[in-house]
XYZ file of C-alpha atoms in Angstrom:
258
model
C -137.755 -25.842 -85.277
C -136.398 -27.858 -82.334
C -137.468 -27.397 -78.728
C -134.049 -25.949 -77.935
C -134.503 -23.337 -80.700
C -137.915 -22.402 -79.306
C -136.439 -21.904 -75.856
C -133.593 -19.742 -77.195
C -136.043 -17.606 -79.161
C -138.257 -17.187 -76.095
C -135.310 -16.155 -73.922
C -134.189 -13.641 -76.572
C -137.661 -12.084 -76.770
C -137.940 -11.856 -72.975
C -134.499 -10.240 -72.733
C -135.381 -7.744 -75.475
C -138.649 -6.775 -73.771
C -136.873 -6.431 -70.432
C -134.187 -4.228 -71.977
C -136.792 -2.004 -73.617
C -138.682 -1.698 -70.342
C -135.515 -0.699 -68.491
C -134.606 1.874 -71.182
C -137.858 3.806 -70.665
C -137.061 6.956 -68.704
C -138.550 7.390 -65.240
C -137.168 10.925 -65.002
C -139.491 13.474 -63.424
C -139.976 16.479 -65.720
C -138.035 19.489 -64.508
C -138.952 23.074 -65.282
C -136.473 23.315 -68.186
C -136.218 20.486 -70.716
C -134.180 19.735 -73.828
C -136.060 18.777 -76.979
C -136.350 14.990 -77.173
C -136.376 14.379 -73.402
C -138.615 11.573 -72.087
C -140.065 12.337 -68.667
C -143.085 12.139 -66.349
C -145.272 14.723 -64.606
C -146.379 13.031 -61.406
C -150.022 12.853 -60.348
C -150.651 12.980 -56.602
C -153.893 12.286 -54.742
C -155.202 12.519 -51.208
C -153.975 9.567 -49.158
C -152.482 8.172 -52.381
C -155.924 6.995 -53.500
C -156.114 5.484 -56.957
C -158.639 7.651 -58.820
C -161.159 6.133 -61.240
C -161.260 9.423 -63.188
C -158.338 11.638 -64.267
C -158.199 14.754 -66.437
C -155.013 16.332 -67.787
C -155.126 19.784 -69.437
C -152.439 21.811 -71.284
C -152.978 25.586 -71.269
C -152.012 26.023 -74.938
C -154.317 23.291 -76.294
C -158.085 23.090 -76.317
C -159.803 20.233 -74.482
C -158.073 17.487 -72.538
C -154.722 16.118 -73.585
C -155.592 12.998 -71.578
C -158.833 11.873 -69.952
C -159.225 8.523 -68.211
C -162.438 7.192 -66.694
C -163.759 3.816 -65.692
C -160.592 2.022 -66.711
C -160.646 3.468 -70.238
C -158.729 6.311 -71.885
C -161.440 8.568 -73.339
C -159.163 11.273 -74.823
C -155.430 11.402 -75.495
C -153.101 13.674 -77.473
C -150.156 12.600 -79.590
C -146.860 12.172 -77.758
C -148.272 11.478 -74.280
C -149.408 8.390 -72.371
C -150.613 7.580 -68.861
C -148.660 5.707 -66.229
C -150.333 3.126 -64.005
C -150.678 5.680 -61.184
C -152.206 8.280 -63.510
C -149.020 10.299 -64.074
C -148.493 11.911 -67.506
C -145.613 10.604 -69.613
C -143.958 12.410 -72.518
C -142.239 10.081 -74.957
C -140.173 12.926 -76.473
C -140.904 16.570 -75.645
C -140.977 19.214 -78.379
C -141.230 23.008 -78.377
C -145.039 22.853 -78.592
C -145.105 21.066 -75.221
C -144.003 24.230 -73.405
C -146.658 25.499 -71.001
C -148.669 24.714 -67.856
C -150.178 21.267 -67.177
C -153.063 20.833 -64.777
C -154.527 17.594 -63.487
C -157.731 16.811 -61.607
C -158.423 13.428 -60.030
C -161.855 12.234 -58.824
C -163.120 9.289 -56.787
C -166.038 7.067 -57.759
C -168.500 9.524 -56.249
C -167.171 12.419 -58.353
C -165.443 14.181 -55.459
C -162.055 15.740 -56.252
C -159.227 13.911 -54.505
C -156.270 15.443 -56.317
C -155.322 18.644 -58.096
C -152.014 20.029 -59.287
C -150.218 22.263 -61.770
C -146.740 21.941 -63.304
C -145.076 24.313 -65.777
C -142.353 23.227 -68.190
C -140.325 25.028 -70.868
C -138.717 23.139 -73.729
C -135.531 24.386 -75.429
C -133.669 23.414 -78.568
C -130.010 22.461 -78.250
C -127.668 25.449 -78.431
C -125.750 25.532 -81.748
C -121.978 25.917 -82.075
C -121.431 29.641 -82.733
C -118.842 31.245 -85.030
C -116.985 34.507 -84.421
C -117.042 37.081 -87.241
C -114.515 39.936 -87.203
C -115.148 43.417 -88.611
C -112.183 45.809 -88.657
C -112.613 49.590 -88.681
C -110.369 52.153 -90.415
C -108.857 53.319 -87.132
C -107.718 49.843 -86.051
C -110.635 49.078 -83.743
C -112.715 45.892 -84.125
C -116.246 44.575 -83.766
C -116.702 40.866 -82.986
C -120.025 39.199 -83.798
C -121.148 35.881 -82.306
C -123.040 34.234 -85.169
C -125.824 31.889 -83.975
C -128.114 32.171 -86.983
C -131.656 33.298 -86.226
C -131.839 31.926 -82.689
C -133.194 34.484 -80.219
C -133.603 32.260 -77.152
C -129.915 32.112 -76.249
C -127.648 34.007 -73.875
C -124.162 34.774 -75.219
C -120.969 34.886 -73.193
C -117.727 36.400 -74.489
C -114.323 35.180 -73.353
C -110.902 36.770 -73.579
C -108.573 33.800 -73.265
C -110.451 31.847 -70.541
C -111.889 34.862 -68.698
C -115.521 35.894 -69.251
C -115.813 39.562 -70.271
C -119.519 39.791 -71.218
C -122.635 37.735 -70.500
C -125.874 38.935 -72.104
C -128.057 38.524 -75.196
C -126.098 41.068 -77.261
C -124.364 39.208 -80.108
C -121.388 41.553 -80.389
C -118.490 43.052 -78.486
C -116.329 46.066 -79.359
C -112.537 46.197 -79.038
C -110.368 49.309 -79.043
C -107.163 49.395 -81.073
C -105.263 48.976 -77.796
C -107.164 45.765 -77.040
C -106.620 44.569 -80.601
C -102.863 45.104 -80.294
C -102.770 42.740 -77.303
C -103.324 39.909 -79.805
C -105.286 37.780 -77.315
C -107.697 34.959 -78.339
C -111.435 35.642 -78.128
C -114.361 33.202 -78.206
C -118.102 33.240 -77.565
C -120.450 30.703 -76.002
C -124.171 30.248 -76.691
C -126.247 28.748 -73.902
C -129.736 28.252 -72.509
C -130.822 26.514 -69.284
C -130.335 23.009 -70.748
C -127.389 23.187 -73.195
C -124.366 25.191 -74.295
C -121.706 25.238 -77.002
C -118.593 27.347 -77.564
C -116.952 28.747 -80.693
C -113.354 28.259 -81.743
C -110.968 30.873 -80.332
C -109.787 33.580 -82.750
C -107.199 36.346 -82.644
C -108.113 39.706 -84.160
C -105.910 40.725 -87.139
C -107.235 44.302 -87.414
C -104.040 45.919 -86.081
C -101.880 44.189 -88.697
C -104.331 45.242 -91.401
C -104.282 48.809 -90.080
C -100.466 48.852 -90.020
C -100.278 47.326 -93.514
C -102.663 49.968 -94.819
C -100.612 52.739 -93.194
C -97.427 51.281 -94.661
C -99.046 51.217 -98.083
C -100.051 54.873 -97.733
C -96.536 55.797 -96.592
C -94.918 53.958 -99.508
C -97.267 55.598 -101.981
C -96.414 59.005 -100.489
C -92.674 58.286 -100.762
C -93.000 57.140 -104.380
C -95.007 60.254 -105.311
C -92.466 62.481 -103.556
C -89.624 60.822 -105.443
C -91.406 61.222 -108.756
C -92.045 64.907 -108.079
C -88.395 65.383 -107.063
C -87.131 63.657 -110.206
C -89.433 65.683 -112.419
C -88.308 68.902 -110.763
C -84.655 67.861 -111.040
C -85.083 67.243 -114.760
C -87.312 70.213 -115.451
C -85.517 72.991 -113.514
C -82.291 72.984 -115.654
C -84.433 73.191 -118.766
C -86.325 76.102 -117.269
C -83.041 77.790 -116.290
C -81.573 77.403 -119.763
C -84.694 78.696 -121.421
C -84.786 81.686 -119.092
C -81.100 82.452 -119.699
C -81.619 82.326 -123.440
C -84.542 84.702 -123.264
C -82.654 87.072 -121.003
C -79.621 87.063 -123.385
C -81.808 87.933 -126.356
C -83.365 90.769 -124.464
C -79.928 92.273 -123.516
C -78.441 91.934 -126.989
C -80.013 95.110 -128.461
C -78.706 97.202 -125.546
C -75.149 96.047 -126.270
C -75.576 96.892 -129.897
C -76.659 100.411 -128.947
C -73.489 100.947 -126.878
C -71.398 99.969 -129.821
């Protein structure tokens, strides 16, 4: 390989390392975090002293998640690392990282020079919900915002673009009058770090109710017509039969007069 090739390779490697270094997040962890976020919980000390001993503890795990002493990391949990100033870095937070983090910093003599506590809560991304429609016999409707088995989300209902309900209940009830307005409805699932909205739907319950009523009316008309036809055909037969019987009954009386 020529000297020029060596130089090009070296420049490429340096650029790659620089890019990777710049891509590392320096974001300070907020209280609410989305799964996969990279961030730092800052360590602070008295007079900004650099401590020779640091202990980080997570309230849901036993022992230290990170312990540094004498220039060496003595204990460390998966998914975390220590910054040069002793701050705690998360490479990619997950649900198990939710909780309180406490740090203690000590000087060479063992005296505490820093103490702090930070609480974080990690959330999964809100899914895209779907609206399910259940029609009742009287033309009313029940709309259900389907988000699977997620229980950590708040649901908002919208009529057109106006919010009509904002709580954890997954359903909303519509009267037949509201159904007849034929307005679009949608629901949105959200938590403190993400949100997603369903497609808008119109509620067809009124048309179904009308169609069912029309069907009942047509059936009633058909049955009435059949009964009328049967009566129309059957009554003359009844009349003739009755007349014949009546004539036979009167015949002997006439014979007696003769």
